[in-house]
CSV table of C-alpha atoms and ligand atoms in Angstrom, one decimal:
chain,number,residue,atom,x,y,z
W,1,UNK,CA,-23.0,41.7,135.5
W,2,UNK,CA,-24.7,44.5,134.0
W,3,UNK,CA,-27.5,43.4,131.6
W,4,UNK,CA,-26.4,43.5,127.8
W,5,UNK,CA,-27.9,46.4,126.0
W,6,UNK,CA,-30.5,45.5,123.0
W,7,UNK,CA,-31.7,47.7,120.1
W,8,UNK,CA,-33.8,46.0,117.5
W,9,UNK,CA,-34.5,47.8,113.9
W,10,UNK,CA,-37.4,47.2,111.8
W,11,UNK,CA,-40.6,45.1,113.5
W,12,UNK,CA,-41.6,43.0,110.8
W,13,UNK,CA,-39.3,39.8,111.3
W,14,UNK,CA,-37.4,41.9,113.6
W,15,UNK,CA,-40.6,41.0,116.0
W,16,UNK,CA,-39.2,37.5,116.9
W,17,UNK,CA,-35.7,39.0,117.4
W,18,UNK,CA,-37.7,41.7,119.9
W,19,UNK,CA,-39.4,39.1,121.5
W,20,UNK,CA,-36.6,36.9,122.0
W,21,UNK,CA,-34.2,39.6,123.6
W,22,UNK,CA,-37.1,40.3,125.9
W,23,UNK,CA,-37.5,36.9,127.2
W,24,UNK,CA,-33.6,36.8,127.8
W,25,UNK,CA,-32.4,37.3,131.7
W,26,UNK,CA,-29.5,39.2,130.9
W,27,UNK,CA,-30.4,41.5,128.0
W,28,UNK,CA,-32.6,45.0,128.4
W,29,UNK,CA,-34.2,46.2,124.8
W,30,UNK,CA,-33.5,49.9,125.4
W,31,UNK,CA,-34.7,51.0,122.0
W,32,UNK,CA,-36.8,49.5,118.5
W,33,UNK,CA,-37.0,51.7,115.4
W,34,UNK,CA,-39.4,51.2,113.0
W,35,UNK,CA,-40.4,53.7,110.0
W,36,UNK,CA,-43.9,52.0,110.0
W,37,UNK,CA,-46.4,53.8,112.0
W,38,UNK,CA,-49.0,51.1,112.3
W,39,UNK,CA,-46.3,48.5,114.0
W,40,UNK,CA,-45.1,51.4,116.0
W,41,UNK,CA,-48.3,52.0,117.6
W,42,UNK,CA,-49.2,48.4,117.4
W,43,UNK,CA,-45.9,47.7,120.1
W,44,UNK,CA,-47.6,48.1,123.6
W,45,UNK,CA,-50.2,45.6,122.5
W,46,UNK,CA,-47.9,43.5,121.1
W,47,UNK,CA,-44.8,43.7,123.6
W,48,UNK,CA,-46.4,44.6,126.9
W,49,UNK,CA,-42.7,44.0,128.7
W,50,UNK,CA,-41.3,46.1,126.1
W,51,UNK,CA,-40.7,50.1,127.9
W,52,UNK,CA,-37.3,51.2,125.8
W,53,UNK,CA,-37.6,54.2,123.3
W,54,UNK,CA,-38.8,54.2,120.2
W,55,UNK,CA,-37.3,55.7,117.0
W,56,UNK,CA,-38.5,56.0,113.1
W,57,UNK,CA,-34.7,55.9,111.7
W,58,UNK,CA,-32.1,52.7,112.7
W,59,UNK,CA,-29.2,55.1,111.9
W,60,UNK,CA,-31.0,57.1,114.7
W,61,UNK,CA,-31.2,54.7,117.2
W,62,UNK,CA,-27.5,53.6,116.5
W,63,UNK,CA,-26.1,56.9,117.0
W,64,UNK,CA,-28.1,57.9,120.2
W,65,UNK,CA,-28.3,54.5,122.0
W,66,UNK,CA,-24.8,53.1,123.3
W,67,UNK,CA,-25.9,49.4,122.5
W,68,UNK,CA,-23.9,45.9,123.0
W,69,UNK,CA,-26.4,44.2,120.8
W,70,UNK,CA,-28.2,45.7,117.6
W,71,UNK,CA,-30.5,43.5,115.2
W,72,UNK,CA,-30.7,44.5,111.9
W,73,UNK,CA,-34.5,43.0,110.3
W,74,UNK,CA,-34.5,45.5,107.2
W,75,UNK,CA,-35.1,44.8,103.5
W,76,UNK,CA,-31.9,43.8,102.1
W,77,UNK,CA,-30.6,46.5,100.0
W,78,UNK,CA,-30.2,48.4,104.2
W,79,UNK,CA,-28.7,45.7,105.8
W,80,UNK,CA,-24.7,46.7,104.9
W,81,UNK,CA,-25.1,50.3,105.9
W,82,UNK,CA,-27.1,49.5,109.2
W,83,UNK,CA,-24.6,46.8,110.4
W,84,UNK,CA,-21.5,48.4,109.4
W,85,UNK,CA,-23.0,51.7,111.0
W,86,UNK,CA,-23.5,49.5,114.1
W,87,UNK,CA,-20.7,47.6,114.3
W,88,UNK,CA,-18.5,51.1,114.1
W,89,UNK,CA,-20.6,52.4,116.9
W,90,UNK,CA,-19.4,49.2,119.5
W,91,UNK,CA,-22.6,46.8,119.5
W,92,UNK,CA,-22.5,43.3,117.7
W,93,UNK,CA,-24.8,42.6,115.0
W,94,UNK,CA,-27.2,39.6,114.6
W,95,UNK,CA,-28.2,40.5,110.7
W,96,UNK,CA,-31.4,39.0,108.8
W,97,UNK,CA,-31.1,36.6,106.1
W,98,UNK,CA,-29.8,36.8,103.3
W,99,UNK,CA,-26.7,39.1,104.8
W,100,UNK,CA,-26.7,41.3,102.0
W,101,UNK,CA,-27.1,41.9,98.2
W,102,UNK,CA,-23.8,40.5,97.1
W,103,UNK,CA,-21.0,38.9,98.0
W,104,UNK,CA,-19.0,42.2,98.0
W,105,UNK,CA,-21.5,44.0,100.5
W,106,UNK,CA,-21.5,40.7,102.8
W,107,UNK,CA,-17.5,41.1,102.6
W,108,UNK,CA,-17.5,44.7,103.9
W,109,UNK,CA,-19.9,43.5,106.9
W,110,UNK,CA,-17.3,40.8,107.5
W,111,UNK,CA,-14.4,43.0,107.1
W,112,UNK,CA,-15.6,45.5,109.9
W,113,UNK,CA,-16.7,42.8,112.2
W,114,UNK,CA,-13.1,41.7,112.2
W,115,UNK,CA,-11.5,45.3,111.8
W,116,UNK,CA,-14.2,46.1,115.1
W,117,UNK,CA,-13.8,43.3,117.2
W,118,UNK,CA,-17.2,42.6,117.4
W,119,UNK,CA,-19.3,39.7,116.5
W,120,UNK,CA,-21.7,39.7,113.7
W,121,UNK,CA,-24.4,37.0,113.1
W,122,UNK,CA,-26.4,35.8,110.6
W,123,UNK,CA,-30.0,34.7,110.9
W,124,UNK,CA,-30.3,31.2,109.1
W,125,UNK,CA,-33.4,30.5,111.1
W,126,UNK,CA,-34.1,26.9,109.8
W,127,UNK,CA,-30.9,25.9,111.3
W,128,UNK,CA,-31.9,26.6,115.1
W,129,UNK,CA,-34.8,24.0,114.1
W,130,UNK,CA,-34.7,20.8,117.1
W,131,UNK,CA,-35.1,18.7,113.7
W,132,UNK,CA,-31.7,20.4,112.1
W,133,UNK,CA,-29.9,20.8,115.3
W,134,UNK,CA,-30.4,17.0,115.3
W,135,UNK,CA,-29.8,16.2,111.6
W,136,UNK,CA,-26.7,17.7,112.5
W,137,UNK,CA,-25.4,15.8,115.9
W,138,UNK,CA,-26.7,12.5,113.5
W,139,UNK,CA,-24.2,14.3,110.7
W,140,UNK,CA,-21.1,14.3,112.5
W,141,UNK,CA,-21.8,11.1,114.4
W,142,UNK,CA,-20.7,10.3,110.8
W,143,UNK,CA,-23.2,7.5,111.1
W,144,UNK,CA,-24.0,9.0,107.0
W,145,UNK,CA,-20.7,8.4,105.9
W,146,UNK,CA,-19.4,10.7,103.4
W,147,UNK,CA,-21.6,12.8,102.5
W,148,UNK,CA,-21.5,13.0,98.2
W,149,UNK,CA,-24.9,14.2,97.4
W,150,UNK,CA,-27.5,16.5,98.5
W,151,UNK,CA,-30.8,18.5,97.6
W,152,UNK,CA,-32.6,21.3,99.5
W,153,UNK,CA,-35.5,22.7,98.0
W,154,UNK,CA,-38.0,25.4,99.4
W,155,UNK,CA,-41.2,25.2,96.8
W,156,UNK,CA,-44.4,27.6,97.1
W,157,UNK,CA,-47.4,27.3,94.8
W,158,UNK,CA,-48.3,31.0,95.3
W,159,UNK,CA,-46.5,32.4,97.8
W,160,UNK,CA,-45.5,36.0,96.6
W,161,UNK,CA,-44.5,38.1,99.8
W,162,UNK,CA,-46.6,40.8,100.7
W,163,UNK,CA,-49.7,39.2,98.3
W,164,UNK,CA,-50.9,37.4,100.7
W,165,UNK,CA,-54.6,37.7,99.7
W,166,UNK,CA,-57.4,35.7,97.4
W,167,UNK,CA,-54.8,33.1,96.6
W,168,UNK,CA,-51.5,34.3,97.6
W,169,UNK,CA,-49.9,32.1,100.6
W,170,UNK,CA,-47.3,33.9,102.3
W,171,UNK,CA,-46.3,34.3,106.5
W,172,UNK,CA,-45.0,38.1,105.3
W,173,UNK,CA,-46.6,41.3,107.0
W,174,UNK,CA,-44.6,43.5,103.9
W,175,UNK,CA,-47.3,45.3,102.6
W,176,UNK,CA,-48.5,44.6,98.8
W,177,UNK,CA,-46.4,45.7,96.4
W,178,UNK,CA,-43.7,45.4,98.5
W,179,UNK,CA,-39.6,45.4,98.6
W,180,UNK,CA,-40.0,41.7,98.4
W,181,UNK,CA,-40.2,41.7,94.9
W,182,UNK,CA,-38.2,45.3,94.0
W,183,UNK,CA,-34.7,44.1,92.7
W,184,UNK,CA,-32.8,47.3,93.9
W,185,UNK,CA,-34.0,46.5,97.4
W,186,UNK,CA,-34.2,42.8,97.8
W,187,UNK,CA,-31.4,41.8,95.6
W,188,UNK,CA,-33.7,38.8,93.9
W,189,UNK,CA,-36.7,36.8,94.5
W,190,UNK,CA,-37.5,33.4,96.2
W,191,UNK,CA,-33.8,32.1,95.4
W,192,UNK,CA,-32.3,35.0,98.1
W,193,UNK,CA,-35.3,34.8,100.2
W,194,UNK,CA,-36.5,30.8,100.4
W,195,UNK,CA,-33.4,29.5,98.6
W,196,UNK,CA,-30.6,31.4,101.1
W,197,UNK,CA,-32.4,29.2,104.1
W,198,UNK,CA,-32.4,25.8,102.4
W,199,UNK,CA,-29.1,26.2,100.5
W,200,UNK,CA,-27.5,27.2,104.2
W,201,UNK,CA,-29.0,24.2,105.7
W,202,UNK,CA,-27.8,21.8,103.6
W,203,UNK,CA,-24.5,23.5,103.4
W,204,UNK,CA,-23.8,23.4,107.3
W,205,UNK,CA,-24.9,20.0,107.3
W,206,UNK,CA,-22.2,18.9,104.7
W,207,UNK,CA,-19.9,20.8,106.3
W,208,UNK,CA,-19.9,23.8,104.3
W,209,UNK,CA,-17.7,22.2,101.9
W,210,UNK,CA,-15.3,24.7,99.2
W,211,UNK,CA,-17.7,24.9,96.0
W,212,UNK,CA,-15.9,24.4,92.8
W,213,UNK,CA,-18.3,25.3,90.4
W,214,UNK,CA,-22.4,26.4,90.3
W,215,UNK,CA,-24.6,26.5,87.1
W,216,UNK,CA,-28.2,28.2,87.9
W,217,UNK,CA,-31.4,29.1,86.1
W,218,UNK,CA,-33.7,32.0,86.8
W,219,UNK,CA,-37.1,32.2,85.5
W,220,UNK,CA,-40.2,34.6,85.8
W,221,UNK,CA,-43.1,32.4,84.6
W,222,UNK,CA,-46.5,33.1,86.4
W,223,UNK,CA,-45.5,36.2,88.7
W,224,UNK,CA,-45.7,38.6,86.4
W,225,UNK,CA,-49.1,37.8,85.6
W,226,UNK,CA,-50.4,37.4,89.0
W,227,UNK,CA,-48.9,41.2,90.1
W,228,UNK,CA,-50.4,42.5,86.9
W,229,UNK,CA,-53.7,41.5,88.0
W,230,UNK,CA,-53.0,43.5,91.2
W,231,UNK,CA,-51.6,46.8,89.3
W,232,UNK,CA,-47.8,45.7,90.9
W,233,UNK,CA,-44.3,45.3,88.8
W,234,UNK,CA,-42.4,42.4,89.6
W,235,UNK,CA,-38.4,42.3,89.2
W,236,UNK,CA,-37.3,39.9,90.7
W,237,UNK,CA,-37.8,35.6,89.9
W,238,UNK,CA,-40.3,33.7,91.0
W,239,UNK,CA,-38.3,30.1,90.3
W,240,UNK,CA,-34.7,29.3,90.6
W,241,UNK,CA,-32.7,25.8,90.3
W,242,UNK,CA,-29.0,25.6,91.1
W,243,UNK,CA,-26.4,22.6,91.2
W,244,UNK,CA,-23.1,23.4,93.1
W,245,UNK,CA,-20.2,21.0,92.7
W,246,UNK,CA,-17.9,20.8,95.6
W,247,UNK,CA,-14.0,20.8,95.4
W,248,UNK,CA,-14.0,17.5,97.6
W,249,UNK,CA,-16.6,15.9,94.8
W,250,UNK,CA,-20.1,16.2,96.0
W,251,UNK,CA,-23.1,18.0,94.9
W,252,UNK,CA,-25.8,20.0,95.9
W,253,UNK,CA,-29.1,20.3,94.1
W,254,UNK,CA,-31.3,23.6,95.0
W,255,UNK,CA,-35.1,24.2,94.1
W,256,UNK,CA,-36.5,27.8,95.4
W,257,UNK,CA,-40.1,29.3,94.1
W,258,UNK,CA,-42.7,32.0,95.4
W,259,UNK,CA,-45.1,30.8,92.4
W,260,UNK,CA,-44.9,27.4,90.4
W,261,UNK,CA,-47.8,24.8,89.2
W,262,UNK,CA,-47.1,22.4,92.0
W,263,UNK,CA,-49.6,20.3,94.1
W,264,UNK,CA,-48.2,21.6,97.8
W,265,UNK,CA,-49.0,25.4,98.8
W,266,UNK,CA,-45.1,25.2,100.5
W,267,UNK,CA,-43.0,21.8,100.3
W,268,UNK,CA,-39.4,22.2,102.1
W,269,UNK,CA,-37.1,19.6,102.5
W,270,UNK,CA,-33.2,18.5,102.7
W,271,UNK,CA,-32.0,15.5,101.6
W,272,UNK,CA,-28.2,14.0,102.1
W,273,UNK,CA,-26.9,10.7,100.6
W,274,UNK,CA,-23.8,9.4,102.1
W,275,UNK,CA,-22.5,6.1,101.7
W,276,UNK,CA,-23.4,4.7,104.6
W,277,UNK,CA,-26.9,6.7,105.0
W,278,UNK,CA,-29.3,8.8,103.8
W,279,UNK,CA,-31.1,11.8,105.6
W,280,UNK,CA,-34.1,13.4,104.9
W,281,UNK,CA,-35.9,16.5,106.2
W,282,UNK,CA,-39.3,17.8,105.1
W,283,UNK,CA,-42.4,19.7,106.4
W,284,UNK,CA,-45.5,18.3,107.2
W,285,UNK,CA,-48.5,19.0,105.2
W,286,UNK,CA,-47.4,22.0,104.0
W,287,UNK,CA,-46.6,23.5,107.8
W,288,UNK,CA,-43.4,24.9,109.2
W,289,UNK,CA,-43.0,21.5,111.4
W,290,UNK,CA,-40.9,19.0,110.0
W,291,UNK,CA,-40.1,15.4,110.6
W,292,UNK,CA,-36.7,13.4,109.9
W,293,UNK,CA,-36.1,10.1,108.2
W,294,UNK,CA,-32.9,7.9,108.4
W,295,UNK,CA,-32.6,5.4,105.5
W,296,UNK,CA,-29.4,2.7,106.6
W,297,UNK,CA,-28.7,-0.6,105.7
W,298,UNK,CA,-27.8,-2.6,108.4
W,299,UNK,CA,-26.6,-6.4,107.7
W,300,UNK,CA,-28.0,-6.8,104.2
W,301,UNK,CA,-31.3,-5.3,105.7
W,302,UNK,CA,-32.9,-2.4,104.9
W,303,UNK,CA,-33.9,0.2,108.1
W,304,UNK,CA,-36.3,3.7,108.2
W,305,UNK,CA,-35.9,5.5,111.4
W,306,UNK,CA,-37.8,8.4,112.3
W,307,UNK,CA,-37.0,11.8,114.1
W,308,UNK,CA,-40.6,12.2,115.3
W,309,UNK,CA,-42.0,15.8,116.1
W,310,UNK,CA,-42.0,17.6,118.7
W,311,UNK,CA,-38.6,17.2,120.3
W,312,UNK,CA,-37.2,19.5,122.9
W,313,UNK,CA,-36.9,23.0,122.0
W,314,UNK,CA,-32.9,23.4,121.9
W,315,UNK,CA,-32.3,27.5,122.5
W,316,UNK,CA,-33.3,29.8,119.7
W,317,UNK,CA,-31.5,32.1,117.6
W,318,UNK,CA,-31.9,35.5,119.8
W,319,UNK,CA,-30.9,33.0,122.9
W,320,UNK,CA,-28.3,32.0,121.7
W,321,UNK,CA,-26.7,35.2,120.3
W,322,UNK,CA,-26.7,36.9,123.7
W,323,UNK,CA,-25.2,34.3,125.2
W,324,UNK,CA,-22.4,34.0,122.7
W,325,UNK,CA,-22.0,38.2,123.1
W,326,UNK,CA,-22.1,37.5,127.1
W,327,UNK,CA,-19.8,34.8,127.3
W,328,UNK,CA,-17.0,35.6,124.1
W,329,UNK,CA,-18.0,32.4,122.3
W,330,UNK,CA,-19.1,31.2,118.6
W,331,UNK,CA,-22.5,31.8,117.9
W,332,UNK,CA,-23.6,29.4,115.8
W,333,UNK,CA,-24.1,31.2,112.1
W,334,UNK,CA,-20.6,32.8,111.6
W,335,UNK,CA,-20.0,35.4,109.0
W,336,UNK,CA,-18.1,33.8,107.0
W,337,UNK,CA,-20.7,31.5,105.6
W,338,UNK,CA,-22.9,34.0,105.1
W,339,UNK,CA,-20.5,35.3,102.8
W,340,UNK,CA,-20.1,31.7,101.2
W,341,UNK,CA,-23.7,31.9,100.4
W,342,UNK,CA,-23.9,34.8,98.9
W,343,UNK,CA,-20.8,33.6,97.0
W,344,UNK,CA,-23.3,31.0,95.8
W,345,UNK,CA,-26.0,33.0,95.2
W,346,UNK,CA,-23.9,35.8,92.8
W,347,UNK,CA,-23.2,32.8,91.0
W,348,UNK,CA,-26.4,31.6,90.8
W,349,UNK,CA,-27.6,34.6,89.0
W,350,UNK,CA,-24.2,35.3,86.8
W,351,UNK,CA,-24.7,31.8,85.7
W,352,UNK,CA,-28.1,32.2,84.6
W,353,UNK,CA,-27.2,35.6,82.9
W,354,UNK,CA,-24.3,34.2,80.8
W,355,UNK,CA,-25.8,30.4,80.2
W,356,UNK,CA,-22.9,29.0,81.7
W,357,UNK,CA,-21.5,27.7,84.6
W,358,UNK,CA,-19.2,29.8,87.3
W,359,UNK,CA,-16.1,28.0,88.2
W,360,UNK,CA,-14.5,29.0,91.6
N,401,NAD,N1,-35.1,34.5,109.1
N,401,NAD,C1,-36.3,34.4,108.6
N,401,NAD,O1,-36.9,33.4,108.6
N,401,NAD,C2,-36.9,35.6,108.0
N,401,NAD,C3,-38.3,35.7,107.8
N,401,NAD,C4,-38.8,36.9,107.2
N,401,NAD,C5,-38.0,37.9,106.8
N,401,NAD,N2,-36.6,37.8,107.0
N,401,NAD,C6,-35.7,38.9,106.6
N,401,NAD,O2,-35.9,40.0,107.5
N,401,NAD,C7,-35.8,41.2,106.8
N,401,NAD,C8,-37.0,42.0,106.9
N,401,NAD,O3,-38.1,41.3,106.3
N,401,NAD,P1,-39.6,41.5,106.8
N,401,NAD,O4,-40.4,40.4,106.3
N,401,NAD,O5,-39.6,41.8,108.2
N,401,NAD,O6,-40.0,42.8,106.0
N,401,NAD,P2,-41.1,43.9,106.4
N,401,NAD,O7,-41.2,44.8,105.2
N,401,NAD,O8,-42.3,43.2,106.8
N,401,NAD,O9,-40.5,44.7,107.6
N,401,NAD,C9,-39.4,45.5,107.5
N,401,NAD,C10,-39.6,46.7,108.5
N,401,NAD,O10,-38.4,47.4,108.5
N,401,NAD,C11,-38.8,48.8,108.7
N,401,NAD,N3,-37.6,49.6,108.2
N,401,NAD,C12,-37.2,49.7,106.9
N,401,NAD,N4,-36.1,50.4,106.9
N,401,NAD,C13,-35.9,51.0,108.1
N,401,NAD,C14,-35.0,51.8,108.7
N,401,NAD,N5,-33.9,52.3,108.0
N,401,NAD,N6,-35.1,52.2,110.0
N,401,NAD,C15,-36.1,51.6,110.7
N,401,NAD,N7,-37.0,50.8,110.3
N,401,NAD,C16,-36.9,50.4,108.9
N,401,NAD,C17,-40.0,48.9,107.9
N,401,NAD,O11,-40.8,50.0,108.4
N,401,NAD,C18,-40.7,47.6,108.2
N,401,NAD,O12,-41.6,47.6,109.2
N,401,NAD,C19,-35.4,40.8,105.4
N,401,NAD,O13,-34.0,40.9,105.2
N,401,NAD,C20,-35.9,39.4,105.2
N,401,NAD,O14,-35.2,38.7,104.3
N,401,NAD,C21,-36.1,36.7,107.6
């Protein structure tokens, strides 16, 4: 079989997806774009197995490169052009979280995946986790029960993207002042960039159940400040909080900030209550490795069971999107929950706009 052929575009996050197509057997990265001189001339160093070519423009790359697979790692306001673009040119599309800026972009995408024939993932990162790929197998094992009530939070003391000096605590290489926090290019703040992971998490692990109803509140309490002080504007939140009321009765609660007057510089978890058990997910001292906790009562007596860290590494994200594109089958973030999310996320912000709640 002839290898599958790569392109990646953008080399900030798009990094992991460049790294992770080079360690696969079966793909060749013929081409990267990235408008960013510094990471282009940084990739040699960085990707010593990496020998494709090497454009400033995506659209470039998409039009000159015949490519199977094409990654799309852009801020958020490019990411509909650049995967419609690519699906229409024949390659399938694993797209960065969140998939777009609304629901009606992430509908397009969809729409021309379908109308193409060609697959188009989304990167919900946290669910490729050995911790959630477990949660998950524990989920349908249906030792939980049903499943009635959940909450998923993703908290940062100061974690503004692209500030991450003095005391700004962010894992972004945006540059200060960045996109990040630019309404017209990221859509919103930590709810579409933190929140979209937890709230996806929690949703694949109920099931991705039909939402009936969400009430949200936005809020910009300390960012504003804390750009100021650096000469930045800030457009975007820097705290959300969302409940979500399923059609089949249960409820998710969602916590997202990049700046709030908590005691942990980053606190993630997921919890689920069902009636037969309770799950819980959360990251260790304030570090992207997590452990899991199962609550049950067995025989009048309560039992804590722990998911200890590390556990073997089940395939990633980039893995498993070439072999999905190689062999015809599911990957495992389909489009249509990206659009779900977004769903959630438009009503999120409408319902914090008009004080009251969206019903579906
Ligand atoms: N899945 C995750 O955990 C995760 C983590 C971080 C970021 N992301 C997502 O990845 C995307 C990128 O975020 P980032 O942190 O890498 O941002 P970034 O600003 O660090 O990197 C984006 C890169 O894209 C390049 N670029 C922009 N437009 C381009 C174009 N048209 N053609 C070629 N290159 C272009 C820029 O030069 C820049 O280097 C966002 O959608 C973000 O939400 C996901």
């Amino acid at each position: 079989m002839d290898k599958l052929r790569a392109g990646v575009i953008g080399l900030g996050m798009g990094g992991n997806h460049l790294r992770g197509y080079l360690e696969h057997p079966d793909v060749e990265v013929v081409a990267i774009a990235d408008r960013r001189d510094d990471r282009r001339a940084l990739l040699p160093g960085q990707y010593p197995t990496f020998n494709g070519k090497i454009y400033h423009e995506g659209i470039e790359m998409i039009r000159h490169e015949q490519l199977d697979i094409v990654s799309v790692a852009v801020p958020n306001n490019q990411h509909k052009d650049l995967t419609i673009a690519a699906l229409e040119s024949g390659a399938n599309v694993l797209c960065e979280k969140p998939m777009a800026m609304n629901t009606a972009e992430a509908q397009e995408m969809l729409d021309t995946a379908k109308r193409c024939g060609k697959k188009l993932g989304i990167d919900f990162s946290y669910r490729f986790t050995p911790q959630s790929r477990a949660m998950k197998e524990l989920v349908e094992s249906g030792i939980l029960g049903n499943i009635y009530y959940a909450r998923t939070v993703w908290l940062r003391r100061r974690g503004i993207p692209g500030m991450a000096k003095n005391n700004f605590n962010t894992n972004s290489g945006a540059p200060m002042g960045s996109w990040f926090f630019n309404k017209a290019e990221s859509g919103g703040g930590p709810l579409i960039d933190l929140g979209v992971h937890r709230l996806d998490l929690a949703l694949w692990l109920m099931g991705y159940p039909e939402p009936s109803c969400v009430m949200g509140s936005t809020y910009c309490a300390l960012a504003p400040e804390l750009t100021r002080r650096q000469g930045l504007d800030y457009t975007v939140e820097d705290f959300a909080c969302a409940m979500i009321k399923f059609k089949n009765g249960a409820t998710l609660e969602l916590d997202a900030s990049w700046a709030s007057n908590i005691r942990e510089n980053e606190q993630m978890s997921t919890r689920l209550l069902g009636e037969k058990g309770g799950l819980y997910q959360y990251n260790l001292n304030e570090t992207y490795r997590y452990d899991v906790e199962l609550y049950q009562e067995i025989d009048g007596r309560q039992y804590d069971t722990k998911l200890h860290t590390p556990c073997p590494e089940p395939p990633g994200a980039f893995q498993l999107f070439v072999d999905a594109v190689r062999d015809d089958t599911p990957f495992l973030v389909q489009p249509e929950e990206g659009v779900t999310v977004m769903r959630l996320l438009d009503a999120i912000y409408e319902s914090n706009r008009t004080g009251k709640p969206v019903i579906f």
